[in-house]
Amino acid sequence: MTEPLIFEYSRSGRRAVAQAPLADSEVAIPGRFRRSKAPMLPQVTELQVVRHYTRLSQLNYSIDTHFYPLGSCTMKYNPRACNSLAMLPEFLARHPLAPEEDGQGFLQCLYELQEMLKSITGLHEISLAPMAGAQGEFAGVAMIRAYHDARGDQQRDEILVPDAAHGTNPATATMCGCRAVEIPTLANGDVDFDALERALGPKTAGIMLTNPSTLGVFERRILEISKKVHQAGGLLYYDGANLNAILGKARPGDMGFDCIHLNLHKTFSTPHGGGGPGSGAVGVNERLSPYIPTPLVTRGDQGLRWVTQGDRPQSIGRLSAFMGNAGVLLRAYVYARMLGREGMPRVADFATLNANYLAKRLADAGFTLAFPERRASHEFIVTLKKETRQTGVTAMDFAKALLDHGFHAPTTYFPLLVPECLLIEPTETESKETLDAFVEAMVKIRETALQDADKVKAAPVTTPVRRLDDVRAAKQLDICWRPGTN
Amino acid sequence: MPFNPHTDEDVREMLAVIGVDEIEQLFDEIPQSLRIDGLQSVPPMATEMEITRVMQERARQDGSKLSFIGAGAYEHHIPAAIWQITTRGEFYSAYTPYQAEASQGTLQLIYEYQTMMCELTAMDVSNASMYDGASAVAEAALMAVRANRKSKSRRLLVAGTLNPRYREVIANITKGQGLALEQLPCCMEAGNTIPESLQRYAGEDFAALIIPQPNFFGVLEDVDALTDWAHANNALTIAVVNPVALAVLEAPGNWGEKGADIVCGEGQPLGVPLSSGGPYFGFLASRQVFVRQMPGRIAGRTVDLDGKPGFTLTLQAREQHIRRSRATSNICTNQGLLVTAATIYMSMLGAEGLKRVALTSVARTAQLVEALTAVDGIETVFSGPHFHEAVLRLDRPVQQVLDELAHRGIFGGYDLHRYYPELGHALLVCATETKTESDIKTCADTFRAIMADARVA
C-alpha cells in the first residue's frame, strides 16, 4: 500500500499536455536572464498523473471516508453543494481587480455573509479578509494594539492567555510585538479568576479567550471576567474555534468581547483541505470598528463596493494581496443559507447532544472524563492516566489503535495541562450508530491493552505505513527528493 | 435540519443515556442572561435547489469578460484533471496531516510539492505553503531578520517595483515586531531598480533586500547585481518570483555569486483559478542553513517500524503548537488544498509544458503591446526587458477608457494611477497563453474605437 514518488514515473521526453508550441527565438528574453538548467519536474502522461494522485488520495483518512472526531477542529460533513456552487465558472474566472460592477453577484454573497455573521456574533461589523484562524487572531490583537496606541496608551503590550489556549494565541501575541502572559486554569476547568485579577494592570492590552474553552466547558464567569478586564483598561478577544457549540444559542458580543475571529472552516463547514485553506473572518464592536482590516464590502450609491484603507484611515490595513480566501467565503455563504435561521441553533443542539452522549457512554464504560462534573460543550476530554498507569498504554497508543478500527484519532495531548488526554469532538453530522461504534472500539482497545499491551503499542497495522520514526525525520532531514536517493 | 442524521428516537435514547429530558438542558452552564432566542435576521433555511438558483443567477450576473488584467493574479489554462482530483473527498475533507499514518497521501504530496518548489527556485528547502504571495513575503521578511546573523537590524530594503499591495501587507504584518521598510527608487526609463542607486545605503545595516522578478511592471530586474550588492553589505536576499516565470528565468538560487537566500511568491499561476482573489497560496523556500527559522509546516521522509519509507511532519519544534510564544510564526492552517492543485499542475505540465506556458505568455504580451501601441494616443513606458506584463501610457486618464472598455466586454488592464501617480496615465496590461491573436485584435480594435471616439467628443 505504498505509492512511488511522481518523479519515479518520469521518463525523459514523456509529456502530459500539448501546449501551443513556440520556438524560443520568437521571444525577446535576453540570454542573461534565462535559466541555465531546466527544473527537474516530472515527465509523465496525464493518466500517470491522474492515477498517482488518485492513489495518494486513497492513503488518506478524511471526513468523506472516516469518522474524524478531532477535538477543536470541528470535522463535520462538508456539503458538496458548497463546493460546486463556489466553483461556478463565472466565479472562478473573475479577476480580483475586475471592476466592482462586474462582481455584484459575488459581492452580494459576501455582504450577506457579513450581515449573517453580525447577528450570529452580536458584533457591530465583520471583515471577511483574514485567511485563517491565526490571521484572524493576528488581526484581533493588532486592532487591540492600534486602539491603545490611538489613545496614547502604548505601554499596554501584555496579552493574557489561559494555559489551556491553542498555541496560536501566544504565538499571535508575539507576532504583534506583545508579551503573552499565561493564566492558570482551575481543576474545574474555569480560568483561575484570582490569578487573572492579579495579572491585570496598566500593561494589560487584552485577553484572548476561547469560550467554550479548549477544555470543552463553558467559561461560566465570563461576564465577571469581561468586566474586570475592561476595568483594567484591557480589551477582550474571542477565539472562535469553538463557536459550533453555541451557534444561535449565545453570542460573544453579549459576553463582552470586543473582537472575535470565526473559523469558517470549522463552524461553517468549508473544507480543511489537508491543512487549509481556512478563513478567519473577524468581528468587532463599535470601539474597534475604525481599526478593522480591509477590504470589506459595503452598500454604496452605485451598488456594493469594497471598503478600503482610503475609507478607513485607522484600519490595520490589508493582510492579503486581494480579498482573503474569497472562494472559501462563497462556500461558507452557501452553507449558512442552507442552514438558515432554523438550522443554525440545531447545529449547536446536535453537536452538544453528540458530545454529551459520547462522553456519558465512555464514562459509563469506565473511562475517566477530565471534567466529569461539568457539561460537555461540543467536545470533551478523556484522560487515560489510569489506563497508562495500569498497562503502559498511552493516549498516543489509543489514538493509533483507533486508526485500525477505522476511526481517525481524536486530538491527543492537547490541551497540554491534562495528562494522557484525548480531546474528542464528534460534531453534529455523525449518527448515534457511529458514536456507539467508537465506544465499542475504545472498550476493545482497553481490553487488548490489559491482555497484551504490546499489541496496542504496535498499532496501527492496517494503515499504509506503521508508526513513523519522527526522530529520524528530524535528525536525518529529508524534505526534498534528489534523484538516486531511494 | 439538512445534514443531521438524528431521528426522534435517536434523540430520545441519547437524552436518556445522558440523563436529561431535553437538549436544552445541555446548555445549562451558559448564564441565562447570555442566551438568545433565535437568529431572526438570518434568512430562513434554503434547500439545495433554491440556493443553487441564487448562486447561478449571481454568477450569470457577474459574467466573464475578455480580460487583460494581471497585476499579481494571472489567468492560465487549468487542465480539467487538476480540480477533479483536488476536490476528491480524501484530499478535500482531510485535516492537517498530524496523524501521519492516516495521512500518507497528503504528506507524500507535500513532499513532492516541496521538491518541485526547490527545483523551480534552486533552493534546498521549501515549506508546505503560506496564505498567499503577499503574506509569504511578510513572513520571509520576519524570517530574514531572525536568520541574518551578520545583521542586528530590523530594517529591510524593498524594491519600489515590488507589487505595492505586497509592500502594504509586509508593513501591516511586520509592524508589531518593529520592522521598517526602506523603499528603493525605480528607474523611470527602464522600469526597474538601478543597482547603483543602492550605493547610498552602503555601510548601513539592513537585514535583507527584497527583489521581485519579474517586477510589478513586468520588467526584469538585474537580479545578479542586486543579490551581490546585498551580500557584500551583509544583507540577505529575498527573491519574490512568479513560479511560472521560473520555467524560463534564472532560478533565484543561481542569482549573482552566491544566490538568493529566501525565495517566496504567489503560487496562484500554478493551476489555481482567479476566483476573485482567493484562495491562493504563498510559497516559501530557502537555503538549508535557514531551515530552522522557516515558518509553517514541513513534510519529511522517514521510515516506519518495519523500515518502510513513509512521510511525516517534521521540525515541528519551530511551530506554534509546540513552541507557543517562541514559535517562528503563528501560522497553523495553511493553503493545503491549493498546494494539492499546484502539485498536480506541475506534474501535468512538467518543465517543458511550464516553459511553453511562460514563453507563450511572453509572446502574447509582446503582441498585445505591439497592437496597442499602434493605436493613436498609446505608447510604451519602459525600455527594460519584459516578461508577460507591460506598462502603457495613454493620452488621457486611464479609468474612463477602462470603464468604456468594460461596457464593450473587455477588461483592458490595471490602472496604475493610485500607486504610481508619477507615471501619468499609466496602464498595466497582461496577456497570457489563454489569449489568441484574435482576442488581441479585438482588444486593440476596441481601444482604437474608444480613443478615437473620445477625441471626437
Coordinates of N, CA and C in Angstrom, one line a residue, chain A residues 101-283:
Chain A
E101 N -18.6 46.6 -10.5 CA -19.8 46.5 -11.3 C -20.0 45.1 -11.9
D102 N -18.8 44.5 -12.2 CA -18.8 43.2 -12.7 C -18.7 42.1 -11.7
G103 N -18.9 42.4 -10.4 CA -18.8 41.4 -9.4 C -19.9 41.6 -8.4
Q104 N -21.0 42.2 -8.8 CA -22.1 42.4 -7.8 C -22.7 41.1 -7.2
G105 N -22.7 40.1 -8.1 CA -23.3 38.8 -7.6 C -22.4 38.2 -6.5
F106 N -21.1 38.3 -6.8 CA -20.1 37.8 -5.8 C -20.1 38.7 -4.5
L107 N -20.1 40.0 -4.7 CA -20.1 40.9 -3.6 C -21.4 40.7 -2.7
Q108 N -22.5 40.4 -3.4 CA -23.7 40.2 -2.7 C -23.6 39.1 -1.7
C109 N -23.0 38.0 -2.1 CA -22.8 36.8 -1.3 C -22.0 37.2 0.0
L110 N -20.9 38.0 -0.3 CA -20.0 38.4 0.8 C -20.7 39.3 1.8
Y111 N -21.5 40.3 1.2 CA -22.2 41.2 2.0 C -23.2 40.5 2.9
E112 N -24.0 39.6 2.3 CA -25.0 38.9 3.1 C -24.3 38.0 4.2
L113 N -23.1 37.4 3.9 CA -22.4 36.7 4.9 C -22.0 37.6 6.0
Q114 N -21.4 38.7 5.7 CA -21.1 39.7 6.8 C -22.3 40.0 7.7
E115 N -23.4 40.2 7.0 CA -24.7 40.5 7.8 C -25.1 39.4 8.7
M116 N -25.0 38.1 8.1 CA -25.4 37.0 9.0 C -24.4 36.8 10.1
L117 N -23.1 37.0 9.9 CA -22.2 36.8 10.9 C -22.3 37.9 12.0
K118 N -22.7 39.0 11.6 CA -23.0 40.1 12.6 C -24.1 39.6 13.6
S119 N -25.2 39.1 13.1 CA -26.2 38.7 14.0 C -25.8 37.4 14.8
I120 N -25.0 36.6 14.2 CA -24.6 35.4 14.9 C -23.6 35.7 16.1
T121 N -22.8 36.7 15.9 CA -21.8 37.0 16.9 C -22.2 38.2 17.8
G122 N -23.2 38.9 17.4 CA -23.7 40.1 18.2 C -22.7 41.2 18.2
L123 N -21.9 41.3 17.1 CA -21.0 42.4 17.0 C -21.4 43.4 15.9
H124 N -20.7 44.5 15.9 CA -21.1 45.7 15.1 C -20.7 45.6 13.6
E125 N -19.5 45.0 13.4 CA -19.0 44.9 12.0 C -18.2 43.7 11.8
I126 N -18.2 43.2 10.6 CA -17.4 42.0 10.2 C -16.5 42.3 9.0
S127 N -15.3 41.8 9.1 CA -14.4 41.7 8.0 C -14.1 40.3 7.6
L128 N -14.3 39.9 6.4 CA -14.0 38.6 5.9 C -12.6 38.4 5.4
A129 N -11.8 39.4 5.6 CA -10.5 39.4 5.0 C -9.5 38.3 5.5
P130 N -9.4 38.1 6.8 CA -8.3 37.2 7.3 C -8.4 35.8 6.7
M131 N -7.3 35.2 6.4 CA -7.3 34.0 5.6 C -7.3 32.7 6.4
A132 N -7.1 32.8 7.7 CA -7.2 31.6 8.6 C -7.4 32.1 10.0
G133 N -7.7 31.1 10.9 CA -7.9 31.5 12.3 C -6.7 32.3 12.8
A134 N -5.5 31.8 12.6 CA -4.3 32.5 13.1 C -4.2 33.9 12.6
Q135 N -4.6 34.1 11.3 CA -4.6 35.5 10.8 C -5.7 36.4 11.4
G136 N -6.8 35.7 11.7 CA -7.9 36.4 12.4 C -7.4 36.9 13.8
E137 N -6.7 36.0 14.5 CA -6.2 36.3 15.8 C -5.2 37.5 15.6
F138 N -4.3 37.4 14.6 CA -3.4 38.5 14.4 C -4.2 39.8 14.2
A139 N -5.2 39.8 13.4 CA -6.0 41.0 13.1 C -6.6 41.5 14.5
G140 N -7.0 40.6 15.3 CA -7.6 41.0 16.6 C -6.7 41.7 17.5
V141 N -5.5 41.0 17.7 CA -4.5 41.6 18.6 C -4.0 42.9 18.0
A142 N -3.8 42.9 16.7 CA -3.3 44.2 16.0 C -4.3 45.3 16.2
M143 N -5.6 45.0 16.1 CA -6.6 46.0 16.4 C -6.6 46.5 17.8
I144 N -6.4 45.6 18.7 CA -6.3 45.9 20.2 C -5.1 46.9 20.4
R145 N -4.0 46.5 19.8 CA -2.8 47.4 19.9 C -3.1 48.8 19.3
A146 N -3.7 48.8 18.1 CA -4.0 50.1 17.4 C -4.9 50.9 18.3
Y147 N -5.8 50.3 18.9 CA -6.8 51.0 19.8 C -6.0 51.7 20.9
H148 N -5.1 50.9 21.6 CA -4.4 51.5 22.7 C -3.4 52.6 22.2
D149 N -2.8 52.3 21.1 CA -1.9 53.3 20.5 C -2.6 54.6 20.2
A150 N -3.8 54.5 19.6 CA -4.5 55.7 19.3 C -4.9 56.5 20.5
R151 N -5.0 55.9 21.7 CA -5.3 56.6 22.9 C -4.1 57.0 23.7
G152 N -2.9 56.8 23.0 CA -1.6 57.2 23.7 C -1.3 56.2 24.8
D153 N -1.8 55.0 24.8 CA -1.6 54.0 25.8 C -0.6 52.9 25.4
Q154 N 0.5 53.4 24.8 CA 1.5 52.5 24.1 C 2.1 51.4 25.0
Q155 N 2.1 51.7 26.4 CA 2.8 50.7 27.2 C 2.0 49.4 27.4
R156 N 0.8 49.4 26.9 CA 0.0 48.1 27.0 C 0.4 47.1 26.0
D157 N 1.3 46.2 26.4 CA 1.8 45.2 25.5 C 1.7 43.8 26.0
E158 N 0.9 43.6 27.0 CA 0.7 42.2 27.6 C -0.6 41.7 27.2
I159 N -0.5 40.5 26.6 CA -1.8 39.7 26.2 C -1.9 38.5 27.1
L160 N -3.0 38.5 27.9 CA -3.2 37.4 28.8 C -3.8 36.2 28.0
V161 N -3.3 35.0 28.3 CA -3.7 33.8 27.6 C -3.9 32.7 28.5
P162 N -5.0 32.0 28.6 CA -5.1 30.9 29.5 C -4.1 29.8 29.1
D163 N -3.7 29.0 30.1 CA -2.7 28.0 29.8 C -3.2 26.9 28.9
A164 N -4.6 26.8 28.9 CA -5.2 25.8 28.0 C -5.3 26.2 26.6
A165 N -4.9 27.4 26.3 CA -5.2 28.0 25.0 C -4.5 27.3 23.9
H166 N -5.0 27.4 22.7 CA -4.4 26.9 21.5 C -3.0 27.7 21.3
G167 N -2.0 27.0 20.7 CA -0.7 27.6 20.6 C -0.7 28.8 19.7
T168 N -1.6 29.0 18.9 CA -1.6 30.2 18.0 C -1.9 31.4 18.9
N169 N -2.5 31.3 20.0 CA -2.8 32.5 20.8 C -1.5 33.2 21.3
P170 N -0.7 32.5 22.1 CA 0.6 33.1 22.5 C 1.5 33.4 21.3
A171 N 1.5 32.6 20.2 CA 2.3 32.9 19.0 C 1.8 34.2 18.4
T172 N 0.5 34.4 18.4 CA 0.0 35.7 17.8 C 0.4 36.9 18.6
A173 N 0.4 36.7 19.9 CA 0.8 37.9 20.8 C 2.2 38.3 20.4
T174 N 3.1 37.3 20.2 CA 4.5 37.6 19.8 C 4.5 38.2 18.4
M175 N 3.7 37.7 17.4 CA 3.7 38.3 16.1 C 3.3 39.8 16.1
C176 N 2.5 40.1 17.1 CA 2.1 41.5 17.2 C 3.0 42.4 18.1
G177 N 4.1 41.8 18.5 CA 5.0 42.5 19.3 C 4.6 42.6 20.8
C178 N 3.7 41.7 21.2 CA 3.2 41.7 22.6 C 3.9 40.6 23.4
R179 N 3.7 40.6 24.7 CA 4.2 39.5 25.5 C 3.0 38.7 26.0
A180 N 3.1 37.4 25.8 CA 2.0 36.5 26.3 C 2.2 36.2 27.8
V181 N 1.1 36.4 28.6 CA 1.2 36.2 30.0 C 0.2 35.0 30.3
E182 N 0.7 33.9 30.8 CA -0.2 32.7 30.9 C -1.0 32.8 32.2
I183 N -2.3 32.5 32.1 CA -3.2 32.4 33.2 C -3.6 31.0 33.5
P184 N -3.4 30.5 34.7 CA -3.7 29.1 35.0 C -5.2 28.8 35.0
T185 N -5.5 27.5 34.9 CA -6.8 27.0 34.9 C -7.1 26.3 36.2
L186 N -8.3 26.4 36.7 CA -8.7 25.7 37.9 C -9.0 24.2 37.6
A187 N -9.1 23.4 38.7 CA -9.4 22.0 38.5 C -10.7 21.7 37.9
N188 N -11.7 22.7 38.0 CA -13.0 22.5 37.4 C -13.1 23.0 36.0
G189 N -12.0 23.5 35.4 CA -11.9 23.8 34.0 C -12.1 25.3 33.8
D190 N -12.5 26.1 34.8 CA -12.7 27.5 34.6 C -11.3 28.2 34.7
V191 N -11.2 29.4 34.1 CA -10.0 30.2 34.3 C -9.9 30.6 35.8
D192 N -8.6 30.6 36.3 CA -8.4 31.0 37.7 C -8.6 32.5 37.8
F193 N -9.7 32.8 38.3 CA -10.2 34.2 38.3 C -9.2 35.1 39.2
D194 N -8.8 34.5 40.3 CA -7.9 35.3 41.2 C -6.6 35.6 40.5
A195 N -6.1 34.6 39.8 CA -4.8 34.7 39.1 C -5.0 35.8 38.0
L196 N -6.1 35.7 37.3 CA -6.4 36.7 36.3 C -6.4 38.1 36.8
E197 N -7.1 38.3 38.0 CA -7.1 39.6 38.6 C -5.7 40.1 38.9
R198 N -4.9 39.2 39.4 CA -3.5 39.6 39.8 C -2.7 40.0 38.6
A199 N -3.0 39.4 37.4 CA -2.2 39.6 36.2 C -2.6 40.9 35.5
L200 N -3.8 41.4 35.8 CA -4.3 42.6 35.2 C -3.5 43.9 35.7
G201 N -3.3 44.8 34.8 CA -2.6 46.0 35.3 C -2.5 47.0 34.2
P202 N -1.7 48.0 34.4 CA -1.5 49.1 33.4 C -0.8 48.6 32.1
K203 N -0.2 47.5 32.1 CA 0.4 47.0 30.9 C -0.5 46.0 30.1
T204 N -1.7 45.7 30.7 CA -2.6 44.8 30.0 C -3.2 45.4 28.7
A205 N -2.9 44.7 27.6 CA -3.5 45.2 26.4 C -4.8 44.5 26.2
G206 N -4.9 43.2 26.6 CA -6.1 42.4 26.4 C -6.0 41.0 26.8
I207 N -7.0 40.2 26.7 CA -7.0 38.8 27.0 C -7.6 38.1 25.8
M208 N -7.1 36.9 25.5 CA -7.6 36.1 24.4 C -8.3 34.9 25.1
L209 N -9.5 34.7 24.8 CA -10.3 33.6 25.4 C -11.0 32.8 24.3
T210 N -11.1 31.5 24.6 CA -11.9 30.6 23.7 C -13.1 30.2 24.6
N211 N -14.3 30.3 24.2 CA -15.4 30.0 25.0 C -16.6 29.4 24.2
P212 N -17.0 28.1 24.4 CA -16.4 27.2 25.4 C -14.9 27.0 25.2
S213 N -14.2 26.7 26.3 CA -12.7 26.7 26.2 C -12.2 25.4 25.5
T214 N -10.9 25.3 25.3 CA -10.4 24.1 24.7 C -10.5 22.9 25.6
L215 N -11.0 23.2 26.9 CA -11.2 22.0 27.8 C -12.6 21.5 27.5
G216 N -13.4 22.1 26.6 CA -14.7 21.6 26.3 C -15.8 22.0 27.3
V217 N -15.5 23.1 28.1 CA -16.5 23.5 29.0 C -16.7 25.0 28.8
F218 N -17.9 25.5 29.2 CA -18.3 26.9 29.1 C -17.7 27.7 30.2
E219 N -17.0 28.8 29.9 CA -16.4 29.7 30.9 C -17.6 30.4 31.6
R220 N -17.9 29.9 32.8 CA -19.1 30.4 33.5 C -19.0 31.8 34.0
R221 N -17.8 32.2 34.3 CA -17.7 33.6 34.9 C -17.3 34.6 33.9
I222 N -17.7 34.4 32.6 CA -17.3 35.2 31.5 C -17.6 36.7 31.7
L223 N -18.9 36.9 32.3 CA -19.3 38.3 32.4 C -18.4 39.0 33.5
E224 N -18.1 38.3 34.6 CA -17.2 38.9 35.6 C -15.8 39.2 35.0
I225 N -15.3 38.2 34.2 CA -14.0 38.4 33.6 C -14.0 39.6 32.6
S226 N -15.0 39.7 31.8 CA -15.0 40.9 30.9 C -15.1 42.2 31.6
K227 N -15.9 42.2 32.7 CA -15.9 43.4 33.5 C -14.6 43.8 34.1
K228 N -13.9 42.8 34.7 CA -12.6 43.0 35.3 C -11.6 43.5 34.3
V229 N -11.5 42.8 33.1 CA -10.5 43.2 32.1 C -10.8 44.6 31.6
H230 N -12.0 44.9 31.3 CA -12.4 46.3 30.9 C -12.0 47.3 31.9
Q231 N -12.3 47.0 33.2 CA -12.0 47.9 34.3 C -10.5 48.2 34.3
A232 N -9.7 47.2 34.0 CA -8.2 47.4 34.0 C -7.7 48.1 32.7
G233 N -8.7 48.4 31.8 CA -8.3 49.1 30.6 C -7.9 48.2 29.5
G234 N -8.1 46.9 29.7 CA -7.8 45.9 28.6 C -9.0 45.6 27.7
L235 N -8.8 44.9 26.6 CA -9.9 44.5 25.8 C -10.0 43.0 25.7
L236 N -11.1 42.5 25.2 CA -11.3 41.0 25.2 C -11.4 40.5 23.7
Y237 N -10.6 39.5 23.5 CA -10.6 38.8 22.2 C -11.2 37.4 22.3
Y238 N -12.1 37.1 21.4 CA -12.7 35.8 21.4 C -12.2 34.9 20.3
D239 N -11.6 33.8 20.7 CA -11.1 32.9 19.7 C -12.3 32.0 19.3
G240 N -12.7 32.1 18.0 CA -13.9 31.4 17.6 C -13.8 29.9 17.3
A241 N -12.7 29.3 17.7 CA -12.5 27.9 17.4 C -13.7 27.0 17.8
N242 N -14.4 27.4 18.9 CA -15.5 26.5 19.4 C -16.8 27.1 19.2
L243 N -17.0 28.0 18.3 CA -18.3 28.6 18.1 C -19.4 27.7 17.8
N244 N -19.0 26.5 17.2 CA -20.0 25.5 16.8 C -20.9 25.1 18.0
A245 N -20.3 25.2 19.2 CA -21.0 24.8 20.4 C -22.2 25.7 20.8
I246 N -22.1 27.0 20.4 CA -23.1 28.0 20.9 C -23.8 28.7 19.7
L247 N -23.6 28.2 18.5 CA -24.2 28.8 17.4 C -25.7 29.0 17.6
G248 N -26.1 30.3 17.5 CA -27.6 30.5 17.7 C -28.1 30.4 19.1
K249 N -27.2 30.1 20.1 CA -27.6 30.0 21.5 C -27.1 31.1 22.3
A250 N -25.9 31.6 22.1 CA -25.3 32.7 22.8 C -24.3 33.4 21.9
R251 N -24.0 34.7 22.2 CA -23.2 35.5 21.3 C -22.0 36.1 22.0
P252 N -20.9 36.0 21.4 CA -19.7 36.6 22.0 C -19.8 38.1 22.3
G253 N -20.5 38.8 21.4 CA -20.7 40.2 21.6 C -21.4 40.5 22.9
D254 N -22.4 39.6 23.3 CA -23.1 39.8 24.5 C -22.3 39.5 25.7
M255 N -21.3 38.7 25.5 CA -20.4 38.3 26.7 C -19.4 39.4 27.0
G256 N -19.3 40.4 26.2 CA -18.4 41.5 26.5 C -17.1 41.5 25.6
F257 N -17.1 40.6 24.6 CA -15.9 40.6 23.8 C -15.9 41.8 22.8
D258 N -14.7 42.3 22.7 CA -14.6 43.5 21.8 C -14.3 43.1 20.3
C259 N -13.6 41.9 20.2 CA -13.4 41.4 18.8 C -13.3 39.9 18.9
I260 N -13.6 39.3 17.7 CA -13.5 37.8 17.7 C -13.0 37.4 16.3
H261 N -12.6 36.2 16.2 CA -12.5 35.6 14.8 C -13.3 34.4 14.8
L262 N -13.8 34.1 13.6 CA -14.6 32.8 13.4 C -13.7 32.0 12.5
N263 N -13.7 30.7 12.7 CA -13.1 29.8 11.8 C -14.2 29.2 10.9
L264 N -14.3 29.9 9.7 CA -15.4 29.4 8.8 C -15.1 28.0 8.3
H265 N -13.9 27.5 8.4 CA -13.6 26.1 8.0 C -13.9 25.2 9.2
K266 N -14.4 25.7 10.3 CA -14.9 24.8 11.3 C -16.4 24.9 11.4
T267 N -16.9 26.1 12.0 CA -18.3 26.2 12.2 C -19.1 26.3 10.9
F268 N -18.5 26.8 9.8 CA -19.3 27.0 8.6 C -18.8 26.0 7.5
S269 N -18.2 24.9 8.0 CA -18.0 23.7 7.2 C -17.3 23.8 5.9
T270 N -16.5 24.8 5.7 CA -15.7 24.9 4.5 C -14.5 23.8 4.7
P271 N -14.0 23.3 3.6 CA -13.1 22.1 3.7 C -11.8 22.4 4.4
H272 N -11.3 21.4 5.1 CA -9.9 21.6 5.7 C -8.8 21.3 4.7
G273 N -9.2 20.6 3.7 CA -8.2 20.5 2.5 C -6.9 19.9 2.8
G274 N -6.7 19.1 3.8 CA -5.4 18.5 4.1 C -4.5 19.6 4.7
G275 N -5.1 20.6 5.4 CA -4.3 21.6 6.1 C -4.7 23.0 5.8
G276 N -5.6 23.2 4.8 CA -6.1 24.5 4.5 C -6.8 24.5 3.1
P277 N -7.4 25.5 2.7 CA -7.4 26.9 3.2 C -8.4 27.0 4.4
G278 N -8.1 27.9 5.3 CA -9.1 28.3 6.3 C -9.8 29.6 5.9
S279 N -10.4 30.2 6.9 CA -10.9 31.5 6.7 C -11.3 32.0 8.1
G280 N -10.6 33.1 8.4 CA -10.7 33.6 9.8 C -11.4 35.0 9.9
A281 N -12.6 35.1 9.4 CA -13.4 36.3 9.5 C -13.3 36.9 10.9
V282 N -13.2 38.2 11.0 CA -13.2 38.9 12.3 C -14.4 39.8 12.5
G283 N -14.8 39.9 13.7 CA -15.9 40.8 14.1 C -15.5 41.7 15.2

